[in-house]
Amino acid sequence: MTQPSPVEPTPSTAGAAVHDWPVDHLDALEFDPLLHRLLREEPVARIRLRFGEGDAWLLTRYEDVKAVTGDPRFSRALTVDRPVTSMTPHRLAPTGGIGRTDPPDHTRLRRLVAQAFNRKRVADLRVGTQAIADRLVRAMVWQGPPAELTESLTGPLPERVIGTMLGLPPADLPRLQGWRAVILSSSCSPDEGNAVKADIAGYFRELADHRLREPGDDLFSELVAAHAEGALSRPELISLSVMVVLNALDQVRNQTSTMVYTLLTHPEQLARLRAEPALLPAAVEELLRFIPQRNGVGLPRIATEDVAIGGALIRAGEAVYVSYLAANRDPSVFTDPDRPELTRAEAPHLAFGHGTHYCVGAALTRMQAEVVLGTLLRELPGLRLAVPPGRVSWRRGTVNRGPETLPVTW
């Protein structure tokens, strides 16, 4: 697909106010005030973020977000080599990676990893994941309260699960965690980010060479075999592996930790779930909708032609962001959206995205969240925060939000 030439400001954009959005640090469950306001007052707006050039459209309304993410006229591939205003000083998703491709390339890459994350395979993984959670919680109980949950359970669980799936040597996981922290930082320098991306790419290149000689029964070996057969290039192999690792190590940790915090600070919801354990799957869905799991926005798209949406005309060549967080709080879709309600039965949330780029690891994330919450409810019925909510430390300078530490007792 040919990238459209840059466009001059048009009447649809030239007169629109541009909101400078530094994406300030937010603690706990505080929702971004700009997103909250734009959703209700200006659901199709223009923003300028800290890095990159120019400005971009931001859509916050549920139906508009679904419309853009399901419309092939909005391209991820055309963001490559475009200095679009952005959250981070370096590009999070690599060129040629699944996050910056369109069909048919995206379809081909997604098919290669989708089988590893399908519902049947995730169901098979649940037994092993539950065994890991049981061991980690037993160790917490043996050591006695208080405990730091991100160190004891919500951090090591996804690390071990994805390590097993990809066949990663356990000794390498701390190094991968260090790289993760830099790559997903919104405060590192471009040179630091690019250096770490080169390091992690080099790591997977070496591991690919090893797996080519000595394949294992793991997802990475399957991807290496697909590369050997010509189904994907070496850069695509590396980018897929990095994407899977970063999401598993960072997002699952943050999401499950924040879910626990949400329940412990909403005692009426926690009591309901303890009284009705069968509500657990629905509770996970509602927590995914409710928790503000990231700072700012994700990857942009570029309009390939003029598109009218939400009462605005987006011109060909213009950058567009969507906010899944805001869409999940849309009051025209969700009743009392700023409050968690575990028995909610309304529209599906968009926490995993929508359309072509719907998160391939959604089933795996759901399963791990159910295992974490279910194990804690069963084994530690008296679980509570060990400090006042205001003293919980939250991560700063990162793309994804979550507790830095989560002290609990029982």
Phi, psi and omega in degrees: 000133181278133180286130180292153178290153176303145182251149174282155176304139181243171179303335181286339184241329190297325183267357183282137176293139178254125182266116172288124187236093180287348183055072181295156178296136179234137179264158170051231185258014181298131181269142183303122185295328178292316178300317181299316182288315182297321179304321185268333187245331185210069189293343171240103189232174175242138184229159171229122181265181189291329187238170180081198185230153174070205178224181185208160171285148172229124178250132185240343184282142185308306184293324178292320178299315177296322181296315181292314185287345176258006186253118182294352177282358175248115192254135169278324184299327182285356175280345180298131179065015174256124181282058182295140175308136191211171181283329190236156180285348178230161181284124180290312183266129184287155174301133181084353178284168185298332181286341183239036176234160175241163171301145009273346181299318180298318180300316180297314182292317181297321180299327183292329182256342185298324182298326181290338184247015181289167187298322181294315181293322178295321177298321177295324180289341186298323181299312179293322179295319178297321179297320177297313180299319179299317180295318182294318180290322176300320178296322176299314182295319181296319180286337178086158181284158356280171178223156176258108193293326181291332176274329187270331187219300190288341174274305183292332181299301180296331177298315181287325180295311182288329175299319178291316181300317183270351182072036182275137176300130181306327181294341182273347187296320177300323179294318178297324177296320178296318177295320179304315184299323181283314184298323182267015178275143174258008183237355178283165179279159176303322180295319178297314180298315181292324179295318180291322177298324176293322180295314183290326175295320178296322178299312182288333174295316178295319180294324178296318178299320179293316181291333177295323178278322184228078182293152177239183178264072185208166183297320182295321177297324177295319178292322177297318178296321178296322176296317180297329179274359178087011182282340175207154183279168177298314177300324178293320176301313182294314183295321177298316182295316180296317180301313182297315183294312183298315180296319182292316184287328188260304188292317182295319177302310183293317183295313181292322178297316181291327175298315179298315179301316181299314180295319182288342178255004173231076189301330180291324177288319178297318179297320179297316182291323177294325180284332182229078182302336180294346178285355189306310180302317178294325179296318178299317179297317180292322178293323175298322177293318192278317190290136175279090194275355178215164172264136175068227185229170181267228183276144179276173171231161177242130177290131180269349175203170177296131181225128174269125181208136177059027179086003179239158175253113177267122185275153175305135179093351181274147181275144183225130171249154170236152176245108176292328178300312181294317179302325180286352177245018183292115183291345176280351181244322185243132177287129180047061192292340183271015178232133176286136178221104190293343179260015181300136178225069181239210184295153177297140177287167180244027183298332179260013180089195183201151174079210186305321186262023174305136188303122182290338181263018184301314182296322179294319178296315178301314182299315181294322178296318179296320179295314181299306183294317181298320180292317179295318180297322183282315188271334183229069184297340179263016184302136177204166177294143179270353179224161174301148182308324182291348180261001174289132182272131182247151183293145180233153175066032181230161178287316182262141181266152176169166179292136171290318174222152179221084181289128180229160174218179182200000000 
